[in-house]
mmCIF file of C-alpha atoms and ligand atoms in Angstrom:
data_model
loop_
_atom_site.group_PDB
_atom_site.id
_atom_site.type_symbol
_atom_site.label_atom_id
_atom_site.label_comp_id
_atom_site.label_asym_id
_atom_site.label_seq_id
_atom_site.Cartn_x
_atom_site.Cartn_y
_atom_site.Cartn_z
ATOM 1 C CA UNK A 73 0.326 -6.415 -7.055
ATOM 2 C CA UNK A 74 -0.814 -4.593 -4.148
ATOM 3 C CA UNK A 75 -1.903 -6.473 -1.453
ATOM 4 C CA UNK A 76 -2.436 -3.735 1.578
ATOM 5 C CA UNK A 77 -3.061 -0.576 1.040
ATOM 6 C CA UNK A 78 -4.351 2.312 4.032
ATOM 7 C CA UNK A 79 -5.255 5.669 2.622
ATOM 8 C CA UNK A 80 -5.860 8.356 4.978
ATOM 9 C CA UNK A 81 -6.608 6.502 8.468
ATOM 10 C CA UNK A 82 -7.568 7.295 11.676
ATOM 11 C CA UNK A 83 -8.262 5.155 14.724
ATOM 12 C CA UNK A 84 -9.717 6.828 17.512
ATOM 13 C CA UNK A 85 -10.841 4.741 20.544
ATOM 14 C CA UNK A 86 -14.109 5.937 21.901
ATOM 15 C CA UNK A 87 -12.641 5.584 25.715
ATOM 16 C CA UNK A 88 -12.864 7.906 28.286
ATOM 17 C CA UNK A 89 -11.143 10.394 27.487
ATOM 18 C CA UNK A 90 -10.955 9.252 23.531
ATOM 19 C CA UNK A 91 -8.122 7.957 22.435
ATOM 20 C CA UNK A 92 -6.580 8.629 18.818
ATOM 21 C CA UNK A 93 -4.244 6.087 18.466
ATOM 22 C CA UNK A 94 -3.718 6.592 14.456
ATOM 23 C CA UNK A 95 -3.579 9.821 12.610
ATOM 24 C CA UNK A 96 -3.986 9.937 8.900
ATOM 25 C CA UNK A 97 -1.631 6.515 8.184
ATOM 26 C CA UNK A 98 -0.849 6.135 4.765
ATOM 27 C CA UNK A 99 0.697 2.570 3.559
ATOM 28 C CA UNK A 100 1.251 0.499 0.586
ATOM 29 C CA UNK A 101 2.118 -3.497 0.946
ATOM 30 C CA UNK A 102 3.404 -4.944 -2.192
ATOM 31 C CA UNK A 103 3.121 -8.847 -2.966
ATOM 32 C CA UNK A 104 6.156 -10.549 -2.295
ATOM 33 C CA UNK A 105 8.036 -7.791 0.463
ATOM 34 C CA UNK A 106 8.932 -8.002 4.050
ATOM 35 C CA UNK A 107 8.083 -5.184 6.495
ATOM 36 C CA UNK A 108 8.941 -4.583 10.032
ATOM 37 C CA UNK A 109 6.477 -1.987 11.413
ATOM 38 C CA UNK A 110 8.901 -0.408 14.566
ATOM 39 C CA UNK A 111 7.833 1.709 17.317
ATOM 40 C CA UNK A 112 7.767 2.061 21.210
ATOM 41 C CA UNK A 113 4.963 0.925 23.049
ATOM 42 C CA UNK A 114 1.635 2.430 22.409
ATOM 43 C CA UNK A 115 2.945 3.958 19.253
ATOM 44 C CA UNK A 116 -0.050 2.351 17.460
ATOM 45 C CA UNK A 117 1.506 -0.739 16.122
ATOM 46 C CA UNK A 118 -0.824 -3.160 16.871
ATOM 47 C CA UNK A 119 -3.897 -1.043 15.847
ATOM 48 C CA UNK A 120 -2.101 -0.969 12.884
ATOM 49 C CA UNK A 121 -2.310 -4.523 12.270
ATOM 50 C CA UNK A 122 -6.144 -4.993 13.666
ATOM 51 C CA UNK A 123 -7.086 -2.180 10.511
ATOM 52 C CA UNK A 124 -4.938 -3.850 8.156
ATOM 53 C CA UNK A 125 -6.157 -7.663 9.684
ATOM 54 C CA UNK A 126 -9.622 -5.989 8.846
ATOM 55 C CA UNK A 127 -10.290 -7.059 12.644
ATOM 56 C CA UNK A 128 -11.120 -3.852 13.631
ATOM 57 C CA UNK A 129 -12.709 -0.545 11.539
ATOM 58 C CA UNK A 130 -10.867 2.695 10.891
ATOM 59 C CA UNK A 131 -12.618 5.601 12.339
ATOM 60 C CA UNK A 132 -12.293 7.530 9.120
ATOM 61 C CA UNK A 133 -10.249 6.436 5.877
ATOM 62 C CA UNK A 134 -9.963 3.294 3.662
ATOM 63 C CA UNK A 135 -9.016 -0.130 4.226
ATOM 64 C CA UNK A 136 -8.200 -1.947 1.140
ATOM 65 C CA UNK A 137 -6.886 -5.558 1.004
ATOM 66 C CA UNK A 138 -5.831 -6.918 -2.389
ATOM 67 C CA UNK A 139 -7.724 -3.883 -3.818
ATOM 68 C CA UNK A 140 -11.170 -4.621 -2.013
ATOM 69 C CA UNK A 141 -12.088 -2.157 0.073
ATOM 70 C CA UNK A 142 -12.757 -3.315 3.741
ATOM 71 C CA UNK A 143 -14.701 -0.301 4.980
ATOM 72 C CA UNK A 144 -17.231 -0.591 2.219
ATOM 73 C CA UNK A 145 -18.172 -4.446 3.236
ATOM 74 C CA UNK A 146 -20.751 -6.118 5.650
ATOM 75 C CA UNK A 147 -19.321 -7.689 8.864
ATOM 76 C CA UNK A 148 -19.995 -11.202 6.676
ATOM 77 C CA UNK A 149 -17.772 -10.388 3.814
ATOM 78 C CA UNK A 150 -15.370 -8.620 5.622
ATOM 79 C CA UNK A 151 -14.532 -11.749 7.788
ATOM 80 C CA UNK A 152 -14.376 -14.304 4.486
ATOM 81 C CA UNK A 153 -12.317 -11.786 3.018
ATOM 82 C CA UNK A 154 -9.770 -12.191 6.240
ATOM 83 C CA UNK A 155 -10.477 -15.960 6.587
ATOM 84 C CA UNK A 156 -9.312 -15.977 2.650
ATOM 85 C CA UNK A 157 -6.426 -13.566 2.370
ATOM 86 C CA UNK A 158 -4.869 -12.904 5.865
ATOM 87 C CA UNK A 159 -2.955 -15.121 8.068
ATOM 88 C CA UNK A 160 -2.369 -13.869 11.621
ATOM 89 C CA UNK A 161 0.469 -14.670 14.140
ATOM 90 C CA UNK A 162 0.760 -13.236 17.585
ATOM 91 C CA UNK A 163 2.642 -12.874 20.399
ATOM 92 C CA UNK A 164 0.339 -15.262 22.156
ATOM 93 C CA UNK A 165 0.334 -18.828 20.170
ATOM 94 C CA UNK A 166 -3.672 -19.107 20.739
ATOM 95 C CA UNK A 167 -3.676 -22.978 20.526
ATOM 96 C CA UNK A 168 -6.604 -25.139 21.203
ATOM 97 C CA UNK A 169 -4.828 -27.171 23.791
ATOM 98 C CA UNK A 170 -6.895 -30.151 24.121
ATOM 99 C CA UNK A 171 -6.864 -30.308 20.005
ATOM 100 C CA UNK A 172 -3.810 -32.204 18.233
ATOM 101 C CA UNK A 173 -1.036 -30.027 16.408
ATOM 102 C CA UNK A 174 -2.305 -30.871 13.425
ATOM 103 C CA UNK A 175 -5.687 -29.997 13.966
ATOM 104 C CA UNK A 176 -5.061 -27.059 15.479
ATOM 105 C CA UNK A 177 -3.362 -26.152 12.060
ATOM 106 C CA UNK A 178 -6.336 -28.040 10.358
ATOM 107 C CA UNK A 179 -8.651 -25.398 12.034
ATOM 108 C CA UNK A 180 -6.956 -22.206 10.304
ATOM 109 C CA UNK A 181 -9.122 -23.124 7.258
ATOM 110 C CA UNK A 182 -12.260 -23.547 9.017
ATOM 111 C CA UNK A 183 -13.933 -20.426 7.848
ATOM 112 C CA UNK A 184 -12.520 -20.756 4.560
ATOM 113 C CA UNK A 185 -15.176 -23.990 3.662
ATOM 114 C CA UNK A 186 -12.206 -26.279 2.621
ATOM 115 C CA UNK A 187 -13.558 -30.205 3.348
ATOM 116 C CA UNK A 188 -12.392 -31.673 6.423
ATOM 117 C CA UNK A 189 -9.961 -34.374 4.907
ATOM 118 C CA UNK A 190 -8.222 -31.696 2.110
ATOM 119 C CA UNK A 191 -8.151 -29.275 5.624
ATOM 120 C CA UNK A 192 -5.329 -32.108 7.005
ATOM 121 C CA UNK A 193 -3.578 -32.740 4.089
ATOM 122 C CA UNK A 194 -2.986 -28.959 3.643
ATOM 123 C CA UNK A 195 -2.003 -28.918 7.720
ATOM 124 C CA UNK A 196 0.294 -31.735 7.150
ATOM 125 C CA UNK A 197 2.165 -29.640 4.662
ATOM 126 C CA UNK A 198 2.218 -26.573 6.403
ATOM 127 C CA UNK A 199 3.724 -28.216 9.767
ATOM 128 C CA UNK A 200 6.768 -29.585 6.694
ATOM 129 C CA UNK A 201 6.863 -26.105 5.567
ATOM 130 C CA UNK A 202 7.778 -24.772 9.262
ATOM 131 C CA UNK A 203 9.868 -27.923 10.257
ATOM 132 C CA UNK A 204 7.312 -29.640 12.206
ATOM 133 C CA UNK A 205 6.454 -32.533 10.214
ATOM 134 C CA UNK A 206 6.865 -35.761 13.005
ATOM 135 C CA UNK A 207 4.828 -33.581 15.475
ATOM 136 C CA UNK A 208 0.894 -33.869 14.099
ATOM 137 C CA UNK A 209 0.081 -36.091 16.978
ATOM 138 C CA UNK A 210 1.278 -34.166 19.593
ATOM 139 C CA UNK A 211 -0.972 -31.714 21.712
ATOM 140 C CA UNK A 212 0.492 -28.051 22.113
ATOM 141 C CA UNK A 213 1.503 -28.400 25.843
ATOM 142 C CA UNK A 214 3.855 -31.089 24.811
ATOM 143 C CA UNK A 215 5.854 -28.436 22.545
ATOM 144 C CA UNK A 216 8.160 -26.206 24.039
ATOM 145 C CA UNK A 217 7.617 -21.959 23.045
ATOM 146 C CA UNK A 218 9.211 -22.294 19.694
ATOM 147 C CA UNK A 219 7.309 -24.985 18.598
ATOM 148 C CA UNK A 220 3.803 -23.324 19.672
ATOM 149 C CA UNK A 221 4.956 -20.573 17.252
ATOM 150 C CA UNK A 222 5.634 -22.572 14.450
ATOM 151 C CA UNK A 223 2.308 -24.197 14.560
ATOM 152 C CA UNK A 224 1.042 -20.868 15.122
ATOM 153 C CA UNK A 225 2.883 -19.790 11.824
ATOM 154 C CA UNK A 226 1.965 -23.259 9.735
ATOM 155 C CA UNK A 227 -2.283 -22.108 10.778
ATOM 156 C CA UNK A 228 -1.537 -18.671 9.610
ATOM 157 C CA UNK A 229 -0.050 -19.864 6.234
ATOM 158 C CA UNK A 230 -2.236 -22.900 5.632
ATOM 159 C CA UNK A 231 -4.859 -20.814 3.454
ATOM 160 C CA UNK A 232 -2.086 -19.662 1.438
ATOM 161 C CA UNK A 233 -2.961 -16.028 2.837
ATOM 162 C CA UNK A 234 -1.977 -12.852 0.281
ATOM 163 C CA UNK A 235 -0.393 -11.658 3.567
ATOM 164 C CA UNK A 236 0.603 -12.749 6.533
ATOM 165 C CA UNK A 237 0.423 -10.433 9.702
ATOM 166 C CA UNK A 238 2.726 -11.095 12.703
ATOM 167 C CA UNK A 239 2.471 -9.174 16.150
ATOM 168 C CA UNK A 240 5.510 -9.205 17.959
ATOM 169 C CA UNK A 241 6.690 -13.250 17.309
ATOM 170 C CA UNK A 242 9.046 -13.319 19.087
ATOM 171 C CA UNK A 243 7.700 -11.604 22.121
ATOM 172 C CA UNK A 244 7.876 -14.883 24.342
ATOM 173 C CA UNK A 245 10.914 -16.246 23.156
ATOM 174 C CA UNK A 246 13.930 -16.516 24.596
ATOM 175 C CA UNK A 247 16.745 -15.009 22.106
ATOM 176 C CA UNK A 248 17.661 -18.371 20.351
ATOM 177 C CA UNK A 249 14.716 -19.752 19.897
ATOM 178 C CA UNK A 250 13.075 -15.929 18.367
ATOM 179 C CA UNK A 251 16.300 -16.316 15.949
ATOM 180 C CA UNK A 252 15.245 -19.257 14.599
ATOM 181 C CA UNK A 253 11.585 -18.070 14.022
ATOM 182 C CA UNK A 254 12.711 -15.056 12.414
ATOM 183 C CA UNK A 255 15.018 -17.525 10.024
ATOM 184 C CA UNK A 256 11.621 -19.461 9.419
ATOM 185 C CA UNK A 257 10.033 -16.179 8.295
ATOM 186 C CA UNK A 258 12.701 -15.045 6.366
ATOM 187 C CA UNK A 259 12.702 -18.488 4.783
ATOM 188 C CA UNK A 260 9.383 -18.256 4.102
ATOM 189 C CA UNK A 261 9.558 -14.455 2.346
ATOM 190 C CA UNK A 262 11.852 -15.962 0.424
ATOM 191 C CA UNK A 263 9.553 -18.401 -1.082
ATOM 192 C CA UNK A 264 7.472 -15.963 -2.391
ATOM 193 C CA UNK A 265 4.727 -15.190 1.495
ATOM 194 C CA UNK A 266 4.422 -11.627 1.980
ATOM 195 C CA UNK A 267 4.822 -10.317 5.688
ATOM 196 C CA UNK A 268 4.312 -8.028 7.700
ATOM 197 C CA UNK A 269 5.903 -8.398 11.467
ATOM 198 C CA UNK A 270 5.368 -5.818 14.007
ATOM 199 C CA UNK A 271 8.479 -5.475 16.449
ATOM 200 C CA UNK A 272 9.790 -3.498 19.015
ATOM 201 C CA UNK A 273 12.845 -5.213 18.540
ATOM 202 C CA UNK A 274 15.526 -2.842 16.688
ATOM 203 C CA UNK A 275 17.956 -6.105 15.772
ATOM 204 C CA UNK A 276 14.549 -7.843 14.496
ATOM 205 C CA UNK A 277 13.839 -5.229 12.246
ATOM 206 C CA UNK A 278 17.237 -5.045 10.540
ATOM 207 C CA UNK A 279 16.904 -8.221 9.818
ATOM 208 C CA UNK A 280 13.791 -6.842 7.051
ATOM 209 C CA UNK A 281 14.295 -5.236 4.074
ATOM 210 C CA UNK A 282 11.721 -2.531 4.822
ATOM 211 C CA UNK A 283 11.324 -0.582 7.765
ATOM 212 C CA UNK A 284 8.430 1.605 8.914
ATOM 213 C CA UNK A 285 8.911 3.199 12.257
ATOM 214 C CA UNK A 286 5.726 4.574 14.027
ATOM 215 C CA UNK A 287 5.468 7.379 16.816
ATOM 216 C CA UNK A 288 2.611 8.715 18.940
ATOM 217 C CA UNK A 289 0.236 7.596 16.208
ATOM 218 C CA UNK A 290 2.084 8.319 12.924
ATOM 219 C CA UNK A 291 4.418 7.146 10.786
ATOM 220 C CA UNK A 292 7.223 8.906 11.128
ATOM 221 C CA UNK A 293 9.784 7.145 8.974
ATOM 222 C CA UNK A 294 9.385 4.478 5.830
ATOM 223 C CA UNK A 295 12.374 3.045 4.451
ATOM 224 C CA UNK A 296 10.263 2.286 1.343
ATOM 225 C CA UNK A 297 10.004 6.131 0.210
ATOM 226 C CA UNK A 298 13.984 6.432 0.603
ATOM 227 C CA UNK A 299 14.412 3.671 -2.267
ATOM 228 C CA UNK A 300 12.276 6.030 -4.843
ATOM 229 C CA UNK A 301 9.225 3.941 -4.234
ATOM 230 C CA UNK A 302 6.187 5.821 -5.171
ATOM 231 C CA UNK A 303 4.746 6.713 -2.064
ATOM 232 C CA UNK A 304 0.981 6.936 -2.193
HETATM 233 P P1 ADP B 149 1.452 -0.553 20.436
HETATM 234 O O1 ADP B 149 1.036 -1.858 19.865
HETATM 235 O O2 ADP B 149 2.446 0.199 19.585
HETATM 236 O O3 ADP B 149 1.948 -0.697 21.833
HETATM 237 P P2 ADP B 149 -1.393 0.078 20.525
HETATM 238 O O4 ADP B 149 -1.921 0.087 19.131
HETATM 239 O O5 ADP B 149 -1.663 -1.135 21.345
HETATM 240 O O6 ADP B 149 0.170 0.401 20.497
HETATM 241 O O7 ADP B 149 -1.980 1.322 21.307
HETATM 242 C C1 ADP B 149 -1.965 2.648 20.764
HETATM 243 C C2 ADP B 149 -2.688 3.579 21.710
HETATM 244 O O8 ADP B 149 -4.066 3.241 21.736
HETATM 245 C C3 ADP B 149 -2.200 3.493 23.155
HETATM 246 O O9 ADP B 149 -2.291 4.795 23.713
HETATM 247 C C4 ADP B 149 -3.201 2.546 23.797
HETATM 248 O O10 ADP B 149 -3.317 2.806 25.173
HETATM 249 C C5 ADP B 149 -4.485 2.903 23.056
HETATM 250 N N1 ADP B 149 -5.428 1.772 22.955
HETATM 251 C C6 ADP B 149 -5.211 0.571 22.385
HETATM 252 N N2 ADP B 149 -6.320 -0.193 22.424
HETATM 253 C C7 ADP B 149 -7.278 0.547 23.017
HETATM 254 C C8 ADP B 149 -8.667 0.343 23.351
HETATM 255 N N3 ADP B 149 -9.282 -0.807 23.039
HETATM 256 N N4 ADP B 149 -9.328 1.349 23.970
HETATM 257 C C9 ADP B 149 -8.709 2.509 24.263
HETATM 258 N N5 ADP B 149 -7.430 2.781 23.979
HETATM 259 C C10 ADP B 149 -6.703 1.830 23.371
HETATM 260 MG MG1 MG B 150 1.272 -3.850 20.529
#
């Protein structure tokens, strides 16, 4: 199943001077795969992920996230469809830091409607899935780096997301501590999540089994059309 697709997008910035900071991006997300998105900075990465997080609009082309297409939505729709079906994780953790780990994780399903007391449960069993369990109580400035990014990771998968859509995770990290993240999303591909995880990082990237590498607005290189993947 596809789960992301882009067809002919463009993001231009309506700054002064304009800037276009995609050009005509075309990509195709299968269920179950792994992709690093590569580039140096201001390549358009991270635009990339705002259009595919449906937090932003292209400028001209189609969005389309488990086949429904984004651009064709109301602003209401568009953000159930992303509190359903996309998880986000940044380089920032974004944790409520008077809130308790586990209702910070709690909170990731918020928008989604679930009732307050199935929101824990689910919470409780993210934080097991990213090796967090004996830390529910805690608040966030009691975890060190690593462990703000795992509950950032456990709030991003807790809706059981069709994707989930990292921006550099291991941007704050020291190297260690980013290896063992990376080992927590590769553990977590392999249990059937899909993600995506923007990196400057050549070593990170390796570490995926597909590799899209963007330049000056473009992808330039797609590891995915090498392996006689239909490109589309
Ligand atoms: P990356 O994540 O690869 O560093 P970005 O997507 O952040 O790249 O930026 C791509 C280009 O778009 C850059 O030239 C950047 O300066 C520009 N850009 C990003 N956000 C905005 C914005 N809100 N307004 C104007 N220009 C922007
Ligand atoms: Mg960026």
């Amino acid at each position: 199943m596809t789960v992301l697709e882009l067809a002919a997008v463009t993001k231009v910035y309506p700054s002064q001077p304009p800037v276009t900071a995609l050009r005509n991006v075309n990509l195709t997300i299968e269920s179950g795969e792994l992709v690093a998105i590569v580039g140096p900075s201001g390549s358009g990465k991270t635009t990339l992920l705002h259009l595919m997080g449906t937090l932003d609009r292209p400028t001209t082309g189609t969005v389309r996230v488990t086949g429904l297409d984004a651009s064709a939505m109301t602003d209401r729709d568009v953000a159930r469809l992303r509190a359903t079906r996309i998880g986000f994780v940044f380089q920032q953790f974004f944790l409520a830091e008077h809130a308790t780990v586990l209702d910070n994780v709690a909170d990731g399903l918020l928008y989604a409607g679930t009732p307050h007391r199935e929101r824990r449960e689910l919470a409780a069993e993210a934080l097991a899935a990213v090796d967090l369990p004996d830390r529910m109580d805690a608040r966030p400035t009691q975890l060190s780096g690593g462990q703000r990014q795992r509950v950032a990771i456990a709030r991003a998968l807790i809706g059981r997301p069709a994707i989930v859509l990292a921006d550099e995770p291991t941007g704050n990290l020291d190297r260690a501590t980013g290896q063992s993240i990376l080992a927590l999303l590769d553990a977590l591909h392999r249990g059937g999540t899909t993600i995506l995880v923007i990196t400057h990082d050549r070593d990170v990237a390796a570490r995926m089994n597909r590799q899209v590498e963007m330049l000056d607005g473009v992808i330039v290189a797609d590891t995915a059309d090498q392996k006689g993947r239909a490109q589309s």
